Short mmCIF file of C-alpha atoms in Angstrom, two decimals:
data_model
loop_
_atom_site.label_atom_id
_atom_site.label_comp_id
_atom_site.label_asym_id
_atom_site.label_seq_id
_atom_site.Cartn_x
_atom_site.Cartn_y
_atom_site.Cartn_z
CA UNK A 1 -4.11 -20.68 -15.95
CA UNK A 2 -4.44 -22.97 -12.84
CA UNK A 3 -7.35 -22.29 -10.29
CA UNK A 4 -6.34 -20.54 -7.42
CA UNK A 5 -7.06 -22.70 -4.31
CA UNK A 6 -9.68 -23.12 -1.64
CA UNK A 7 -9.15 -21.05 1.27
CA UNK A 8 -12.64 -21.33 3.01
CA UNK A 9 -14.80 -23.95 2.23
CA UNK A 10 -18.62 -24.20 3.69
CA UNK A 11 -20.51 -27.41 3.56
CA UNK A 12 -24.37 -27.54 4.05
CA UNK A 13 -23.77 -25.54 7.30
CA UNK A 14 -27.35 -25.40 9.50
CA UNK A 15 -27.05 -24.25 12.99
CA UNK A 16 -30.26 -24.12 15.51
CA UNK A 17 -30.48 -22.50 18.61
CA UNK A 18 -32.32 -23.03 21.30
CA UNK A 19 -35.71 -21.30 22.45
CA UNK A 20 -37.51 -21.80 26.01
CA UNK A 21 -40.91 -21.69 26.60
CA UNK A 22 -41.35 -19.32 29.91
CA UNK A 23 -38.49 -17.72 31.74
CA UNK A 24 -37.27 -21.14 34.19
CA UNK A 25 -38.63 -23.38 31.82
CA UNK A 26 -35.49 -25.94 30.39
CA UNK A 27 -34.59 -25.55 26.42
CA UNK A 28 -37.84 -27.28 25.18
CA UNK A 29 -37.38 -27.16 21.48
CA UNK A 30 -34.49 -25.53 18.42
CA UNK A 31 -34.88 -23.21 16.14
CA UNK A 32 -33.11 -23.21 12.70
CA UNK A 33 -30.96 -19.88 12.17
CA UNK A 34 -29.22 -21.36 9.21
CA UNK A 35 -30.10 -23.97 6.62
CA UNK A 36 -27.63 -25.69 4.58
CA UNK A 37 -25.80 -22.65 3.30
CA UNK A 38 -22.40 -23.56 1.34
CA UNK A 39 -19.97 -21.55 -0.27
CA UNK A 40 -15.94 -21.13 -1.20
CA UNK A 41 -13.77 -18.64 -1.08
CA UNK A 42 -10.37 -18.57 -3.08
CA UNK A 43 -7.32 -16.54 -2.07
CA UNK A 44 -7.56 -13.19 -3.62
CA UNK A 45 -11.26 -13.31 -3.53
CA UNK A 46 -13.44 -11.80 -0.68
CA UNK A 47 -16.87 -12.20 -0.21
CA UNK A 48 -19.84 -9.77 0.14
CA UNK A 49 -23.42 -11.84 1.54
CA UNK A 50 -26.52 -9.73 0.81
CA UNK A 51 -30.12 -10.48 1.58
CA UNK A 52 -33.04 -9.19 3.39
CA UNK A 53 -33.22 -8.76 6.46
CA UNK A 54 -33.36 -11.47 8.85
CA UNK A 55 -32.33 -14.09 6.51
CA UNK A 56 -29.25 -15.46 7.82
CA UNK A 57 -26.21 -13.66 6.69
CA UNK A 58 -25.05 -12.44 9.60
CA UNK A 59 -25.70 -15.54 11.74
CA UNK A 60 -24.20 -17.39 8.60
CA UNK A 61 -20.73 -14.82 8.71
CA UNK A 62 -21.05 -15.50 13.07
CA UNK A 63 -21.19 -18.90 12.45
CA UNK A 64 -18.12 -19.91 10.10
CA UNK A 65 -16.48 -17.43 13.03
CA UNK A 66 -17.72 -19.34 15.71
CA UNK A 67 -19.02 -15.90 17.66
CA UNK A 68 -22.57 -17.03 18.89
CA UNK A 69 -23.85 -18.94 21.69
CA UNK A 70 -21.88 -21.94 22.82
CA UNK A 71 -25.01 -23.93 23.18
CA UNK A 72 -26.16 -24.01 19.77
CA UNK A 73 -26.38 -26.95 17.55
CA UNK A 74 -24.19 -26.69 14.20
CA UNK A 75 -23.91 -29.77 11.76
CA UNK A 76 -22.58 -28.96 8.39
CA UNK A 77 -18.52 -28.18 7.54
CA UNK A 78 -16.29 -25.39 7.55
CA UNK A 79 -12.74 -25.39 6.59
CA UNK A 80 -9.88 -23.09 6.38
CA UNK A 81 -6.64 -23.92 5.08
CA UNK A 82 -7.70 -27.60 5.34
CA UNK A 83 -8.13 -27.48 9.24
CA UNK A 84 -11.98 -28.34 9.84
CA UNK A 85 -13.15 -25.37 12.22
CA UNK A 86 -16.27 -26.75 13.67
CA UNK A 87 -14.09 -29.55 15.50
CA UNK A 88 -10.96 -27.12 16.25
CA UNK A 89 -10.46 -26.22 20.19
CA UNK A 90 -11.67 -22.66 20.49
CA UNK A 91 -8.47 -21.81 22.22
CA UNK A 92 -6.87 -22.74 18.72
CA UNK A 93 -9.89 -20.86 16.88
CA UNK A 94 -8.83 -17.53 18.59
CA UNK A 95 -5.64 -17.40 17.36
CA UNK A 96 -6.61 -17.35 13.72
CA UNK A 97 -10.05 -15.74 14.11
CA UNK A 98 -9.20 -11.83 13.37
CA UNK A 99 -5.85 -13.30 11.46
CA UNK A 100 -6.62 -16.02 8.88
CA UNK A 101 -10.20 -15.27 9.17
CA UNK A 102 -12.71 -12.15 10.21
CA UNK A 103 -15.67 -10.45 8.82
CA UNK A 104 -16.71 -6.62 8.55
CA UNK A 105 -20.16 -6.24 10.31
CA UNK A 106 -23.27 -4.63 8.97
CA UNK A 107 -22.81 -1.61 10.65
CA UNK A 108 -18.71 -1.23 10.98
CA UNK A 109 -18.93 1.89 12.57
CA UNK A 110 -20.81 0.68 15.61
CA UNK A 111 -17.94 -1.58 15.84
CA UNK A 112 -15.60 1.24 17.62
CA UNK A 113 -16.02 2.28 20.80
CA UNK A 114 -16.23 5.94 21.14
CA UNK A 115 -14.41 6.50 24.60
CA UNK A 116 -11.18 4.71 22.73
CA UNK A 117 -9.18 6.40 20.44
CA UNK A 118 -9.24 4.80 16.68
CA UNK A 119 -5.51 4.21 17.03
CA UNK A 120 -6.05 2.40 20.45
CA UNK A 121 -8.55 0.24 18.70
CA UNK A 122 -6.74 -0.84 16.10
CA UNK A 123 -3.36 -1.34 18.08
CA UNK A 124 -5.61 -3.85 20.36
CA UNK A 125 -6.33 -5.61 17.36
CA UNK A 126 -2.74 -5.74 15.99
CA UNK A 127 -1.61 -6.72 19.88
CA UNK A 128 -4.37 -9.11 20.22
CA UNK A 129 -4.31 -11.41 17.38
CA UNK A 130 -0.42 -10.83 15.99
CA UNK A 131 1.29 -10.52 19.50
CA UNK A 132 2.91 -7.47 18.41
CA UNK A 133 4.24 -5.26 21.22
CA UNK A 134 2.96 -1.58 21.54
CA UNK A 135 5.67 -0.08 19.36
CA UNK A 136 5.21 -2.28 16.86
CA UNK A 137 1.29 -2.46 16.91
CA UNK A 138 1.23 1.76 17.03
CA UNK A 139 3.56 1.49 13.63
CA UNK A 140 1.06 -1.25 12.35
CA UNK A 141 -1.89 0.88 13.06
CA UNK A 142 -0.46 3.58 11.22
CA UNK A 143 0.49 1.85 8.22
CA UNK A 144 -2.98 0.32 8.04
CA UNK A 145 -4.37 4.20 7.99
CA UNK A 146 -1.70 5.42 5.67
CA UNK A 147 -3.19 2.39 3.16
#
């Protein structure tokens, strides 16, 4: 039986951020969030991080999807589907970010918005990041509930 291949793969990823000493005072000094964490994911596998808290896996999960500050320092590698995402334009990262590649926070349900409709929410996920019309993202949305 062959090995299924290498979807994700993450390289000694450590990403810093920066810290200021006094409210006007210019970034003075980085602070490590993440410190040479690598992994691999095949297709048909999914991944689950655990730890205590505060020890990096959700600023590990934020960084491979490229969701915290833009002036943080990153060095390290990540790659999907061969394409190297530290060095790919973010306007090319959000089209596959919620398609090829997403994450379920630690809290999901504090991930919908209360004033929306569950159906809303996920058809502005379906129009967002598959450029499916309404029609198509309200059939979508269903499906995905019916499943």
């Amino acid at each position: 039986m062959s090995e299924r291949p290498v979807l994700l793969k993450v390289d000694n990823v450590k990403k810093w951020f920066p810290v200021r000493k006094g409210v006007f005072a210019k970034v003075t000094q980085y602070v490590k969030a993440v410190d040479g964490v690598s992994l691999s994911i095949r297709e048909g596998e999914t991944l689950g991080i655990v730890g205590e808290s505060g020890c990096g896996k959700s600023m590990t999960a934020l960084s491979i999807m490229r969701l915290t500050q833009s002036n943080a320092k990153v060095s390290g590698s990540i790659v999907l589907g061969g394409q190297s995402l530290l060095d790919m334009p973010m306007k090319d990262f959000s089209k596959i970010r919620g398609n090829r590649v997403s994450m379920i926070f630690q809290e999901p349900m504090t991930s919908l918005n209360p004033v929306f409709t569950v159906g809303h929410q996920l058809m502005e996920v379906f129009r967002l990041h598959q450029g499916l019309d309404k029609k198509q993202a309200r059939e979508k949305s269903i499906e995905a509930l019916r499943m």
